Amino acid sequence: MTALNEKSSRWLRRFHASDDAAVRLVCLPHAGGSATAYFPFSRAVAEGGLDADVIAVQYPGRQDRRDEQCFDDLAAMADVIADDLGPWIDRPVALFGHSMGATLGYEVACRLEARGARPLGLFASACPAPSVPRPEDVHELGDDGLIAALKEMSGTGSAVFGDDELLRLVLPAVRGDYTAVETYRHEPGLALDCPVQVLLGADDPVVDLAEAEAWRGHTRGGCAVKVLPGGHFYLNAQLDGVLTTVAARLRDWRGEALASATPDLGRLTGE
C-alpha cells in the first residue's frame, strides 16, 4: 500500500500515483471495506489513460489501521476526511463512493463546498439517496447475524468467509461502519451545487431504482442515473462500463467548470 508521497495522511492512499493528472478522484469504500477495494479501479484508470489521480480513503480499524478505533459516525468521518483532503485540492477534485462510501462522499462534498472548494462532481454507486430511510438494526445483530447480512450482499470475498478467525477480526470494523450508516440522518434542505452521477447494479438487492433516482433531490447541479449489469458489488465485474461513464462525466464536468470560469469577452468589451 502506497501512502501519499510528500503529503502524508493516515486516511488517504495512492496505488498508481499520477502527479500530473488533471483531476484528483477520491474513492470512498463500502461498509467493511478498505482502500484496497479500489486497487483494481485505480490500476484500470492508470492503464486506460484516464487523466485522473486516484486517491483511496482508508478507514480506521482495518489493514494498516487495524489498531485504531473505528468510527461509528458518518459526520465525524466526513469532517476528518475533508480536512485531510486540504493539501490535495490543488486541482479539481471529484468523489467516487460505493454504498456507504457514496453517502460519506456526499457529506465530504458538502463540507468542501462550504469551504469554497466545490468538487467537479460526485459518483454515487450502489447507494440510496441520503434522505431515503434505511434499515436500522443490522449493526445490533450478533456476530452470526452480521455475517449473514454480509453474505447476503456478497460483499466480502469467499476466502474471508472460509477463514473464521480472519472474519471475526474484521467484524468490529464492519459493525462500526453499519452503525455509522444506520444511525445517519440527512439534514433536511441540504443539497450539493455540484452534479451527481448515480451508478446502480440492475440486480442490486439493497438499492432499487426509485431509491437511486431520489439522488436528484440532493443536488442543484444536475443528476444522471446509469444502470449496469450485476448486484450490489457490480463494480469490478463491470469495470469497463464504469470507467467509460467516469471518463465521460469527468470530461463533461471539467468542460462545464472551465466554461463557468471563463469571462464573457463580449460583456467585458461591451459588445
C-alpha atoms as an extended CHARMM CRD file, in Angstrom:
* protein
*
       271  EXT
         1         1  MET       CA              0.0000000000        0.0000000000        0.0000000000  PROA      1               0.0000000000
         2         2  THR       CA              1.3840000000        3.3550000000       -1.0450000000  PROA      2               0.0000000000
         3         3  ALA       CA              0.9800000000        6.3830000000        1.1810000000  PROA      3               0.0000000000
         4         4  LEU       CA              0.6260000000        9.8510000000       -0.2470000000  PROA      4               0.0000000000
         5         5  ASN       CA              4.1910000000       10.8380000000       -1.0770000000  PROA      5               0.0000000000
         6         6  GLU       CA              5.1710000000       14.1710000000        0.4650000000  PROA      6               0.0000000000
         7         7  LYS       CA              1.6810000000       15.0000000000        1.7300000000  PROA      7               0.0000000000
         8         8  SER       CA              1.3320000000       12.4090000000        4.4920000000  PROA      8               0.0000000000
         9         9  SER       CA             -2.1110000000       11.2660000000        5.6270000000  PROA      9               0.0000000000
        10        10  ARG       CA             -3.5000000000        8.4950000000        7.7890000000  PROA      10              0.0000000000
        11        11  TRP       CA             -6.6800000000        8.4580000000        5.7030000000  PROA      11              0.0000000000
        12        12  LEU       CA             -5.5380000000        8.6410000000        2.0830000000  PROA      12              0.0000000000
        13        13  ARG       CA             -3.7230000000        6.1340000000       -0.1480000000  PROA      13              0.0000000000
        14        14  ARG       CA             -2.4860000000        6.0880000000       -3.7400000000  PROA      14              0.0000000000
        15        15  PHE       CA             -1.6800000000        2.8570000000       -5.5650000000  PROA      15              0.0000000000
        16        16  HSD       CA             -0.8630000000        4.2980000000       -9.0080000000  PROA      16              0.0000000000
        17        17  ALA       CA              0.2750000000        7.8760000000       -8.4820000000  PROA      17              0.0000000000
        18        18  SER       CA             -0.3570000000       10.3160000000      -11.3110000000  PROA      18              0.0000000000
        19        19  ASP       CA              1.1370000000       13.6080000000      -10.2100000000  PROA      19              0.0000000000
        20        20  ASP       CA              0.3540000000       15.4290000000      -13.4530000000  PROA      20              0.0000000000
        21        21  ALA       CA             -3.2790000000       14.3040000000      -13.7590000000  PROA      21              0.0000000000
        22        22  ALA       CA             -5.8790000000       16.9990000000      -14.3330000000  PROA      22              0.0000000000
        23        23  VAL       CA             -8.2750000000       15.6390000000      -11.6900000000  PROA      23              0.0000000000
        24        24  ARG       CA             -7.9950000000       14.0720000000       -8.2430000000  PROA      24              0.0000000000
        25        25  LEU       CA            -10.5390000000       11.2500000000       -7.9850000000  PROA      25              0.0000000000
        26        26  VAL       CA            -11.1550000000       10.4680000000       -4.3100000000  PROA      26              0.0000000000
        27        27  CYS       CA            -12.6530000000        6.9960000000       -3.7740000000  PROA      27              0.0000000000
        28        28  LEU       CA            -14.5300000000        6.0000000000       -0.6130000000  PROA      28              0.0000000000
        29        29  PRO       CA            -15.1100000000        2.2860000000        0.1790000000  PROA      29              0.0000000000
        30        30  HSD       CA            -18.2580000000        0.4480000000        1.2090000000  PROA      30              0.0000000000
        31        31  ALA       CA            -19.1100000000       -0.5780000000        4.7780000000  PROA      31              0.0000000000
        32        32  GLY       CA            -16.4730000000       -3.0090000000        5.9920000000  PROA      32              0.0000000000
        33        33  GLY       CA            -14.2810000000       -2.1390000000        3.0220000000  PROA      33              0.0000000000
        34        34  SER       CA            -10.7590000000       -0.7770000000        2.8270000000  PROA      34              0.0000000000
        35        35  ALA       CA             -8.7180000000        1.3390000000        0.4500000000  PROA      35              0.0000000000
        36        36  THR       CA             -7.5270000000       -1.7770000000       -1.4010000000  PROA      36              0.0000000000
        37        37  ALA       CA            -11.0870000000       -2.3480000000       -2.6400000000  PROA      37              0.0000000000
        38        38  TYR       CA            -10.2020000000        0.3370000000       -5.1920000000  PROA      38              0.0000000000
        39        39  PHE       CA             -6.8900000000       -1.1800000000       -6.3000000000  PROA      39              0.0000000000
        40        40  PRO       CA             -8.3770000000       -2.7520000000       -9.4850000000  PROA      40              0.0000000000
        41        41  PHE       CA            -10.1810000000        0.5090000000      -10.2240000000  PROA      41              0.0000000000
        42        42  SER       CA             -7.0130000000        2.5520000000       -9.6970000000  PROA      42              0.0000000000
        43        43  ARG       CA             -4.9870000000        0.2110000000      -11.9300000000  PROA      43              0.0000000000
        44        44  ALA       CA             -7.6210000000        0.3540000000      -14.6730000000  PROA      44              0.0000000000
        45        45  VAL       CA             -7.6380000000        4.1730000000      -14.5350000000  PROA      45              0.0000000000
        46        46  ALA       CA             -3.8440000000        4.2430000000      -14.8410000000  PROA      46              0.0000000000
        47        47  GLU       CA             -3.6850000000        1.6690000000      -17.6400000000  PROA      47              0.0000000000
        48        48  GLY       CA             -6.6210000000        3.2020000000      -19.5010000000  PROA      48              0.0000000000
        49        49  GLY       CA             -5.0120000000        6.6090000000      -19.7060000000  PROA      49              0.0000000000
        50        50  LEU       CA             -7.8060000000        8.3600000000      -17.8240000000  PROA      50              0.0000000000
        51        51  ASP       CA             -6.4590000000       11.7550000000      -16.7830000000  PROA      51              0.0000000000
        52        52  ALA       CA             -7.1420000000       11.2430000000      -13.0700000000  PROA      52              0.0000000000
        53        53  ASP       CA             -5.1040000000       10.6430000000       -9.9360000000  PROA      53              0.0000000000
        54        54  VAL       CA             -6.9800000000        8.0470000000       -7.8730000000  PROA      54              0.0000000000
        55        55  ILE       CA             -6.8470000000        8.5660000000       -4.1070000000  PROA      55              0.0000000000
        56        56  ALA       CA             -8.4610000000        5.8440000000       -1.9970000000  PROA      56              0.0000000000
        57        57  VAL       CA             -9.6640000000        6.5050000000        1.5310000000  PROA      57              0.0000000000
        58        58  GLN       CA             -8.5160000000        4.1390000000        4.2700000000  PROA      58              0.0000000000
        59        59  TYR       CA            -10.9220000000        3.9950000000        7.2060000000  PROA      59              0.0000000000
        60        60  PRO       CA             -9.5180000000        3.1840000000       10.6700000000  PROA      60              0.0000000000
        61        61  GLY       CA             -9.9270000000       -0.2700000000       12.1590000000  PROA      61              0.0000000000
        62        62  ARG       CA             -8.6960000000       -2.2700000000        9.1570000000  PROA      62              0.0000000000
        63        63  GLN       CA             -5.4870000000       -3.3150000000        7.3980000000  PROA      63              0.0000000000
        64        64  ASP       CA             -2.6280000000       -0.9350000000        8.2720000000  PROA      64              0.0000000000
        65        65  ARG       CA             -5.0230000000        0.9580000000       10.6020000000  PROA      65              0.0000000000
        66        66  ARG       CA             -6.4050000000       -2.1300000000       12.3430000000  PROA      66              0.0000000000
        67        67  ASP       CA             -5.1670000000       -0.9970000000       15.7570000000  PROA      67              0.0000000000
        68        68  GLU       CA             -7.0880000000        2.2870000000       15.5620000000  PROA      68              0.0000000000
        69        69  GLN       CA            -10.5820000000        2.8440000000       16.9230000000  PROA      69              0.0000000000
        70        70  CYS       CA            -13.3180000000        2.5040000000       14.2890000000  PROA      70              0.0000000000
        71        71  PHE       CA            -15.5870000000        5.4680000000       13.6130000000  PROA      71              0.0000000000
        72        72  ASP       CA            -19.3230000000        4.9230000000       14.0270000000  PROA      72              0.0000000000
        73        73  ASP       CA            -20.4690000000        8.3600000000       12.8990000000  PROA      73              0.0000000000
        74        74  LEU       CA            -20.5060000000        9.4270000000        9.2370000000  PROA      74              0.0000000000
        75        75  ALA       CA            -20.4780000000       13.1360000000       10.0250000000  PROA      75              0.0000000000
        76        76  ALA       CA            -17.3420000000       12.7800000000       12.1360000000  PROA      76              0.0000000000
        77        77  MET       CA            -15.6690000000       10.7350000000        9.4000000000  PROA      77              0.0000000000
        78        78  ALA       CA            -16.5800000000       13.3470000000        6.7810000000  PROA      78              0.0000000000
        79        79  ASP       CA            -15.0830000000       16.1110000000        8.9280000000  PROA      79              0.0000000000
        80        80  VAL       CA            -11.7170000000       14.3530000000        9.1610000000  PROA      80              0.0000000000
        81        81  ILE       CA            -11.6080000000       13.2920000000        5.5030000000  PROA      81              0.0000000000
        82        82  ALA       CA            -12.4210000000       16.8090000000        4.3010000000  PROA      82              0.0000000000
        83        83  ASP       CA             -9.6050000000       18.1410000000        6.4990000000  PROA      83              0.0000000000
        84        84  ASP       CA             -7.1200000000       15.5520000000        5.1840000000  PROA      84              0.0000000000
        85        85  LEU       CA             -8.0010000000       16.4170000000        1.5940000000  PROA      85              0.0000000000
        86        86  GLY       CA             -6.9250000000       20.0180000000        2.1350000000  PROA      86              0.0000000000
        87        87  PRO       CA             -3.3910000000       19.6720000000        0.6830000000  PROA      87              0.0000000000
        88        88  TRP       CA             -4.7720000000       17.7110000000       -2.2990000000  PROA      88              0.0000000000
        89        89  ILE       CA             -7.2040000000       20.3200000000       -3.5560000000  PROA      89              0.0000000000
        90        90  ASP       CA             -4.5070000000       21.8620000000       -5.7180000000  PROA      90              0.0000000000
        91        91  ARG       CA             -6.5050000000       20.8340000000       -8.7720000000  PROA      91              0.0000000000
        92        92  PRO       CA            -10.1310000000       19.8520000000       -9.4590000000  PROA      92              0.0000000000
        93        93  VAL       CA            -11.4640000000       17.0600000000       -7.2510000000  PROA      93              0.0000000000
        94        94  ALA       CA            -14.2270000000       14.5330000000       -7.9120000000  PROA      94              0.0000000000
        95        95  LEU       CA            -15.5480000000       11.9710000000       -5.4340000000  PROA      95              0.0000000000
        96        96  PHE       CA            -16.4830000000        8.3250000000       -6.0610000000  PROA      96              0.0000000000
        97        97  GLY       CA            -18.2470000000        6.4410000000       -3.2790000000  PROA      97              0.0000000000
        98        98  HSD       CA            -19.6380000000        2.9150000000       -3.2430000000  PROA      98              0.0000000000
        99        99  SER       CA            -22.5460000000        2.0450000000       -0.9230000000  PROA      99              0.0000000000
       100       100  MET       CA            -21.7240000000        3.6500000000        2.4430000000  PROA      100             0.0000000000
       101       101  GLY       CA            -18.9120000000        5.4700000000        0.6460000000  PROA      101             0.0000000000
       102       102  ALA       CA            -21.4440000000        7.3140000000       -1.5260000000  PROA      102             0.0000000000
       103       103  THR       CA            -23.2480000000        8.7980000000        1.4790000000  PROA      103             0.0000000000
       104       104  LEU       CA            -19.9040000000        9.6200000000        3.0440000000  PROA      104             0.0000000000
       105       105  GLY       CA            -18.7590000000       11.1740000000       -0.2430000000  PROA      105             0.0000000000
       106       106  TYR       CA            -21.8870000000       13.3190000000       -0.2610000000  PROA      106             0.0000000000
       107       107  GLU       CA            -21.1130000000       14.5980000000        3.2310000000  PROA      107             0.0000000000
       108       108  VAL       CA            -17.4800000000       15.2730000000        2.3000000000  PROA      108             0.0000000000
       109       109  ALA       CA            -18.6320000000       17.1360000000       -0.8120000000  PROA      109             0.0000000000
       110       110  CYS       CA            -20.9650000000       19.2640000000        1.3170000000  PROA      110             0.0000000000
       111       111  ARG       CA            -18.0530000000       20.2110000000        3.5530000000  PROA      111             0.0000000000
       112       112  LEU       CA            -15.7780000000       21.0360000000        0.6280000000  PROA      112             0.0000000000
       113       113  GLU       CA            -18.4560000000       23.2520000000       -0.8910000000  PROA      113             0.0000000000
       114       114  ALA       CA            -18.9400000000       25.0220000000        2.4270000000  PROA      114             0.0000000000
       115       115  ARG       CA            -15.2180000000       25.8310000000        2.3330000000  PROA      115             0.0000000000
       116       116  GLY       CA            -15.4170000000       27.2100000000       -1.1950000000  PROA      116             0.0000000000
       117       117  ALA       CA            -13.7730000000       24.1490000000       -2.7540000000  PROA      117             0.0000000000
       118       118  ARG       CA            -16.6480000000       22.8250000000       -4.8630000000  PROA      118             0.0000000000
       119       119  PRO       CA            -15.9040000000       19.3560000000       -6.2940000000  PROA      119             0.0000000000
       120       120  LEU       CA            -16.3450000000       18.7170000000      -10.0100000000  PROA      120             0.0000000000
       121       121  GLY       CA            -18.9730000000       16.1420000000       -9.0820000000  PROA      121             0.0000000000
       122       122  LEU       CA            -19.9140000000       13.0690000000       -7.0830000000  PROA      122             0.0000000000
       123       123  PHE       CA            -20.2260000000        9.4800000000       -8.3370000000  PROA      123             0.0000000000
       124       124  ALA       CA            -22.7600000000        7.7470000000       -6.0720000000  PROA      124             0.0000000000
       125       125  SER       CA            -22.5380000000        3.9920000000       -6.5780000000  PROA      125             0.0000000000
       126       126  ALA       CA            -24.9450000000        1.3470000000       -5.2200000000  PROA      126             0.0000000000
       127       127  CYS       CA            -26.4410000000        3.6430000000       -2.6170000000  PROA      127             0.0000000000
       128       128  PRO       CA            -29.8970000000        5.0530000000       -1.9040000000  PROA      128             0.0000000000
       129       129  ALA       CA            -30.1630000000        8.8230000000       -1.7120000000  PROA      129             0.0000000000
       130       130  PRO       CA            -29.1860000000       10.2910000000        1.6820000000  PROA      130             0.0000000000
       131       131  SER       CA            -32.8060000000       11.0970000000        2.5560000000  PROA      131             0.0000000000
       132       132  VAL       CA            -34.0690000000        7.5470000000        1.9290000000  PROA      132             0.0000000000
       133       133  PRO       CA            -34.9260000000        5.7220000000        5.2030000000  PROA      133             0.0000000000
       134       134  ARG       CA            -32.6620000000        2.7260000000        5.8850000000  PROA      134             0.0000000000
       135       135  PRO       CA            -32.9240000000       -0.4700000000        7.9460000000  PROA      135             0.0000000000
       136       136  GLU       CA            -31.5940000000        0.3690000000       11.3770000000  PROA      136             0.0000000000
       137       137  ASP       CA            -30.9390000000       -2.9450000000       13.0830000000  PROA      137             0.0000000000
       138       138  VAL       CA            -28.1060000000       -4.7610000000       11.2610000000  PROA      138             0.0000000000
       139       139  HSD       CA            -25.4630000000       -3.1810000000       13.4970000000  PROA      139             0.0000000000
       140       140  GLU       CA            -27.3370000000       -4.5050000000       16.5360000000  PROA      140             0.0000000000
       141       141  LEU       CA            -27.2560000000       -8.1320000000       15.3680000000  PROA      141             0.0000000000
       142       142  GLY       CA            -24.9450000000      -10.7000000000       16.9190000000  PROA      142             0.0000000000
       143       143  ASP       CA            -21.8440000000      -11.7650000000       15.0350000000  PROA      143             0.0000000000
       144       144  ASP       CA            -23.6600000000      -14.5780000000       13.2210000000  PROA      144             0.0000000000
       145       145  GLY       CA            -26.4200000000      -12.2280000000       12.0990000000  PROA      145             0.0000000000
       146       146  LEU       CA            -23.8980000000       -9.6880000000       10.8770000000  PROA      146             0.0000000000
       147       147  ILE       CA            -22.0430000000      -12.3700000000        8.9240000000  PROA      147             0.0000000000
       148       148  ALA       CA            -25.3140000000      -13.4950000000        7.3680000000  PROA      148             0.0000000000
       149       149  ALA       CA            -26.0310000000       -9.9320000000        6.2430000000  PROA      149             0.0000000000
       150       150  LEU       CA            -22.5900000000       -9.7210000000        4.6420000000  PROA      150             0.0000000000
       151       151  LYS       CA            -23.1090000000      -12.9920000000        2.7940000000  PROA      151             0.0000000000
       152       152  GLU       CA            -26.4720000000      -11.8160000000        1.5020000000  PROA      152             0.0000000000
       153       153  MET       CA            -24.8070000000       -8.8570000000       -0.1740000000  PROA      153             0.0000000000
       154       154  SER       CA            -21.7280000000      -10.8910000000       -1.2500000000  PROA      154             0.0000000000
       155       155  GLY       CA            -19.5380000000       -8.0010000000       -0.2620000000  PROA      155             0.0000000000
       156       156  THR       CA            -16.7550000000       -9.9750000000        1.4040000000  PROA      156             0.0000000000
       157       157  GLY       CA            -14.5700000000      -12.3690000000       -0.5390000000  PROA      157             0.0000000000
       158       158  SER       CA            -15.1810000000      -16.1090000000       -0.1990000000  PROA      158             0.0000000000
       159       159  ALA       CA            -11.6720000000      -16.5490000000        1.2140000000  PROA      159             0.0000000000
       160       160  VAL       CA            -12.6730000000      -14.3680000000        4.1660000000  PROA      160             0.0000000000
       161       161  PHE       CA            -15.8620000000      -16.3560000000        4.7560000000  PROA      161             0.0000000000
       162       162  GLY       CA            -13.7740000000      -19.5270000000        4.7750000000  PROA      162             0.0000000000
       163       163  ASP       CA            -11.4480000000      -18.2240000000        7.4760000000  PROA      163             0.0000000000
       164       164  ASP       CA            -13.4370000000      -17.8220000000       10.6700000000  PROA      164             0.0000000000
       165       165  GLU       CA            -10.5500000000      -16.2220000000       12.5840000000  PROA      165             0.0000000000
       166       166  LEU       CA            -10.0000000000      -13.5990000000        9.8870000000  PROA      166             0.0000000000
       167       167  LEU       CA            -13.7220000000      -12.9660000000        9.6290000000  PROA      167             0.0000000000
       168       168  ARG       CA            -14.0350000000      -12.3230000000       13.3630000000  PROA      168             0.0000000000
       169       169  LEU       CA            -11.1360000000       -9.8510000000       13.1480000000  PROA      169             0.0000000000
       170       170  VAL       CA            -12.9150000000       -7.6580000000       10.5970000000  PROA      170             0.0000000000
       171       171  LEU       CA            -16.3200000000       -7.7020000000       12.3120000000  PROA      171             0.0000000000
       172       172  PRO       CA            -15.6240000000       -4.7240000000       14.6330000000  PROA      172             0.0000000000
       173       173  ALA       CA            -14.8930000000       -2.5340000000       11.5980000000  PROA      173             0.0000000000
       174       174  VAL       CA            -17.9870000000       -3.8570000000        9.8220000000  PROA      174             0.0000000000
       175       175  ARG       CA            -20.1680000000       -3.2150000000       12.8570000000  PROA      175             0.0000000000
       176       176  GLY       CA            -18.7820000000        0.2980000000       13.2690000000  PROA      176             0.0000000000
       177       177  ASP       CA            -19.4960000000        1.0880000000        9.6230000000  PROA      177             0.0000000000
       178       178  TYR       CA            -23.0330000000       -0.3020000000        9.8110000000  PROA      178             0.0000000000
       179       179  THR       CA            -23.6370000000        1.7510000000       12.9480000000  PROA      179             0.0000000000
       180       180  ALA       CA            -22.4780000000        4.8660000000       11.1010000000  PROA      180             0.0000000000
       181       181  VAL       CA            -24.7440000000        4.1380000000        8.1290000000  PROA      181             0.0000000000
       182       182  GLU       CA            -27.8390000000        3.1070000000       10.0610000000  PROA      182             0.0000000000
       183       183  THR       CA            -27.7150000000        5.9990000000       12.5150000000  PROA      183             0.0000000000
       184       184  TYR       CA            -27.0530000000        8.5700000000        9.7760000000  PROA      184             0.0000000000
       185       185  ARG       CA            -29.7210000000       11.2110000000        9.3270000000  PROA      185             0.0000000000
       186       186  HSD       CA            -29.7320000000       13.5800000000        6.3780000000  PROA      186             0.0000000000
       187       187  GLU       CA            -30.1060000000       17.2680000000        7.1830000000  PROA      187             0.0000000000
       188       188  PRO       CA            -33.3330000000       18.4560000000        5.5140000000  PROA      188             0.0000000000
       189       189  GLY       CA            -32.7660000000       21.1110000000        2.8900000000  PROA      189             0.0000000000
       190       190  LEU       CA            -29.0770000000       20.2940000000        2.4470000000  PROA      190             0.0000000000
       191       191  ALA       CA            -28.1110000000       19.8510000000       -1.2120000000  PROA      191             0.0000000000
       192       192  LEU       CA            -24.9860000000       19.9820000000       -3.3580000000  PROA      192             0.0000000000
       193       193  ASP       CA            -24.1840000000       22.5260000000       -6.0310000000  PROA      193             0.0000000000
       194       194  CYS       CA            -22.0200000000       20.0310000000       -7.9140000000  PROA      194             0.0000000000
       195       195  PRO       CA            -23.5660000000       17.3890000000      -10.2290000000  PROA      195             0.0000000000
       196       196  VAL       CA            -24.1360000000       13.7560000000       -9.2440000000  PROA      196             0.0000000000
       197       197  GLN       CA            -23.7310000000       10.6380000000      -11.3810000000  PROA      197             0.0000000000
       198       198  VAL       CA            -25.5410000000        7.6660000000       -9.8550000000  PROA      198             0.0000000000
       199       199  LEU       CA            -24.4290000000        4.1100000000      -10.7090000000  PROA      199             0.0000000000
       200       200  LEU       CA            -26.5600000000        1.0830000000       -9.8600000000  PROA      200             0.0000000000
       201       201  GLY       CA            -26.4300000000       -2.6670000000      -10.3880000000  PROA      201             0.0000000000
       202       202  ALA       CA            -29.5800000000       -3.9060000000      -12.1360000000  PROA      202             0.0000000000
       203       203  ASP       CA            -29.9640000000       -6.7610000000       -9.6470000000  PROA      203             0.0000000000
       204       204  ASP       CA            -28.8980000000       -4.9050000000       -6.5150000000  PROA      204             0.0000000000
       205       205  PRO       CA            -30.7700000000       -6.4770000000       -3.5720000000  PROA      205             0.0000000000
       206       206  VAL       CA            -30.1200000000       -3.4380000000       -1.3710000000  PROA      206             0.0000000000
       207       207  VAL       CA            -30.9390000000       -0.4280000000       -3.5850000000  PROA      207             0.0000000000
       208       208  ASP       CA            -33.8140000000       -0.1350000000       -6.0540000000  PROA      208             0.0000000000
       209       209  LEU       CA            -34.1370000000        2.2890000000       -8.9520000000  PROA      209             0.0000000000
       210       210  ALA       CA            -36.5270000000        4.6410000000       -7.1340000000  PROA      210             0.0000000000
       211       211  GLU       CA            -34.0670000000        4.9800000000       -4.2280000000  PROA      211             0.0000000000
       212       212  ALA       CA            -31.2560000000        5.6950000000       -6.6980000000  PROA      212             0.0000000000
       213       213  GLU       CA            -33.3690000000        8.2250000000       -8.6140000000  PROA      213             0.0000000000
       214       214  ALA       CA            -34.0080000000       10.0540000000       -5.3340000000  PROA      214             0.0000000000
       215       215  TRP       CA            -30.4540000000       11.4360000000       -5.5670000000  PROA      215             0.0000000000
       216       216  ARG       CA            -31.9170000000       14.0170000000       -7.9770000000  PROA      216             0.0000000000
       217       217  GLY       CA            -33.3210000000       15.8440000000       -4.9660000000  PROA      217             0.0000000000
       218       218  HSD       CA            -29.8760000000       16.2330000000       -3.3930000000  PROA      218             0.0000000000
       219       219  THR       CA            -28.1490000000       18.4150000000       -5.9500000000  PROA      219             0.0000000000
       220       220  ARG       CA            -28.7540000000       21.6520000000       -7.7740000000  PROA      220             0.0000000000
       221       221  GLY       CA            -26.1000000000       20.6970000000      -10.3190000000  PROA      221             0.0000000000
       222       222  GLY       CA            -27.9700000000       18.0030000000      -12.2270000000  PROA      222             0.0000000000
       223       223  CYS       CA            -28.1390000000       14.2370000000      -11.7370000000  PROA      223             0.0000000000
       224       224  ALA       CA            -27.9110000000       11.2630000000      -14.1130000000  PROA      224             0.0000000000
       225       225  VAL       CA            -28.5620000000        7.5920000000      -13.3110000000  PROA      225             0.0000000000
       226       226  LYS       CA            -26.7310000000        4.7270000000      -15.0300000000  PROA      226             0.0000000000
       227       227  VAL       CA            -27.8120000000        1.0970000000      -14.5270000000  PROA      227             0.0000000000
       228       228  LEU       CA            -25.2300000000       -1.6350000000      -15.1360000000  PROA      228             0.0000000000
       229       229  PRO       CA            -25.5000000000       -5.4460000000      -15.0000000000  PROA      229             0.0000000000
       230       230  GLY       CA            -24.8410000000       -7.0300000000      -11.6190000000  PROA      230             0.0000000000
       231       231  GLY       CA            -25.7420000000       -6.8500000000       -7.9760000000  PROA      231             0.0000000000
       232       232  HSD       CA            -24.6670000000       -4.6480000000       -5.1030000000  PROA      232             0.0000000000
       233       233  PHE       CA            -20.9790000000       -5.2690000000       -5.8110000000  PROA      233             0.0000000000
       234       234  TYR       CA            -21.1410000000       -4.9870000000       -9.5840000000  PROA      234             0.0000000000
       235       235  LEU       CA            -18.1490000000       -2.6390000000       -9.6740000000  PROA      235             0.0000000000
       236       236  ASN       CA            -15.1760000000       -4.8360000000      -10.6120000000  PROA      236             0.0000000000
       237       237  ALA       CA            -17.1670000000       -7.1030000000      -12.9310000000  PROA      237             0.0000000000
       238       238  GLN       CA            -18.3670000000       -4.0300000000      -14.8560000000  PROA      238             0.0000000000
       239       239  LEU       CA            -15.1290000000       -2.0710000000      -14.6510000000  PROA      239             0.0000000000
       240       240  ASP       CA            -15.0310000000       -1.1700000000      -18.3600000000  PROA      240             0.0000000000
       241       241  GLY       CA            -18.5510000000        0.2630000000      -18.2420000000  PROA      241             0.0000000000
       242       242  VAL       CA            -17.8240000000        2.1280000000      -15.0260000000  PROA      242             0.0000000000
       243       243  LEU       CA            -14.6480000000        3.6570000000      -16.4420000000  PROA      243             0.0000000000
       244       244  THR       CA            -16.4540000000        4.7060000000      -19.6150000000  PROA      244             0.0000000000
       245       245  THR       CA            -19.0540000000        6.5300000000      -17.5320000000  PROA      245             0.0000000000
       246       246  VAL       CA            -16.4560000000        8.0610000000      -15.2150000000  PROA      246             0.0000000000
       247       247  ALA       CA            -14.3460000000        9.3020000000      -18.1340000000  PROA      247             0.0000000000
       248       248  ALA       CA            -17.3650000000       10.8440000000      -19.8870000000  PROA      248             0.0000000000
       249       249  ARG       CA            -18.6540000000       12.5750000000      -16.7710000000  PROA      249             0.0000000000
       250       250  LEU       CA            -15.2320000000       13.9370000000      -15.7800000000  PROA      250             0.0000000000
       251       251  ARG       CA            -14.8160000000       15.3140000000      -19.2880000000  PROA      251             0.0000000000
       252       252  ASP       CA            -18.2520000000       16.9530000000      -19.1420000000  PROA      252             0.0000000000
       253       253  TRP       CA            -17.7650000000       18.3040000000      -15.6270000000  PROA      253             0.0000000000
       254       254  ARG       CA            -14.3350000000       19.7580000000      -16.4280000000  PROA      254             0.0000000000
       255       255  GLY       CA            -15.7600000000       21.4180000000      -19.5250000000  PROA      255             0.0000000000
       256       256  GLU       CA            -18.5940000000       22.9410000000      -17.5380000000  PROA      256             0.0000000000
       257       257  ALA       CA            -16.2110000000       24.1430000000      -14.8390000000  PROA      257             0.0000000000
       258       258  LEU       CA            -13.9170000000       25.7600000000      -17.4190000000  PROA      258             0.0000000000
       259       259  ALA       CA            -16.8590000000       27.3930000000      -19.1720000000  PROA      259             0.0000000000
       260       260  SER       CA            -18.1880000000       28.8830000000      -15.9460000000  PROA      260             0.0000000000
       261       261  ALA       CA            -14.7340000000       30.2100000000      -15.0620000000  PROA      261             0.0000000000
       262       262  THR       CA            -14.1360000000       31.8100000000      -18.4910000000  PROA      262             0.0000000000
       263       263  PRO       CA            -15.0220000000       35.5210000000      -18.6570000000  PROA      263             0.0000000000
       264       264  ASP       CA            -17.7220000000       36.5850000000      -21.0910000000  PROA      264             0.0000000000
       265       265  LEU       CA            -15.4840000000       38.5400000000      -23.5130000000  PROA      265             0.0000000000
       266       266  GLY       CA            -18.4600000000       40.1740000000      -25.2060000000  PROA      266             0.0000000000
       267       267  ARG       CA            -19.7210000000       41.5320000000      -21.8980000000  PROA      267             0.0000000000
       268       268  LEU       CA            -16.2470000000       42.7220000000      -20.8890000000  PROA      268             0.0000000000
       269       269  THR       CA            -15.7260000000       44.5810000000      -24.1880000000  PROA      269             0.0000000000
       270       270  GLY       CA            -19.2510000000       45.9880000000      -24.3310000000  PROA      270             0.0000000000
       271       271  GLU       CA            -20.2100000000       44.0590000000      -27.4840000000  PROA      271             0.0000000000
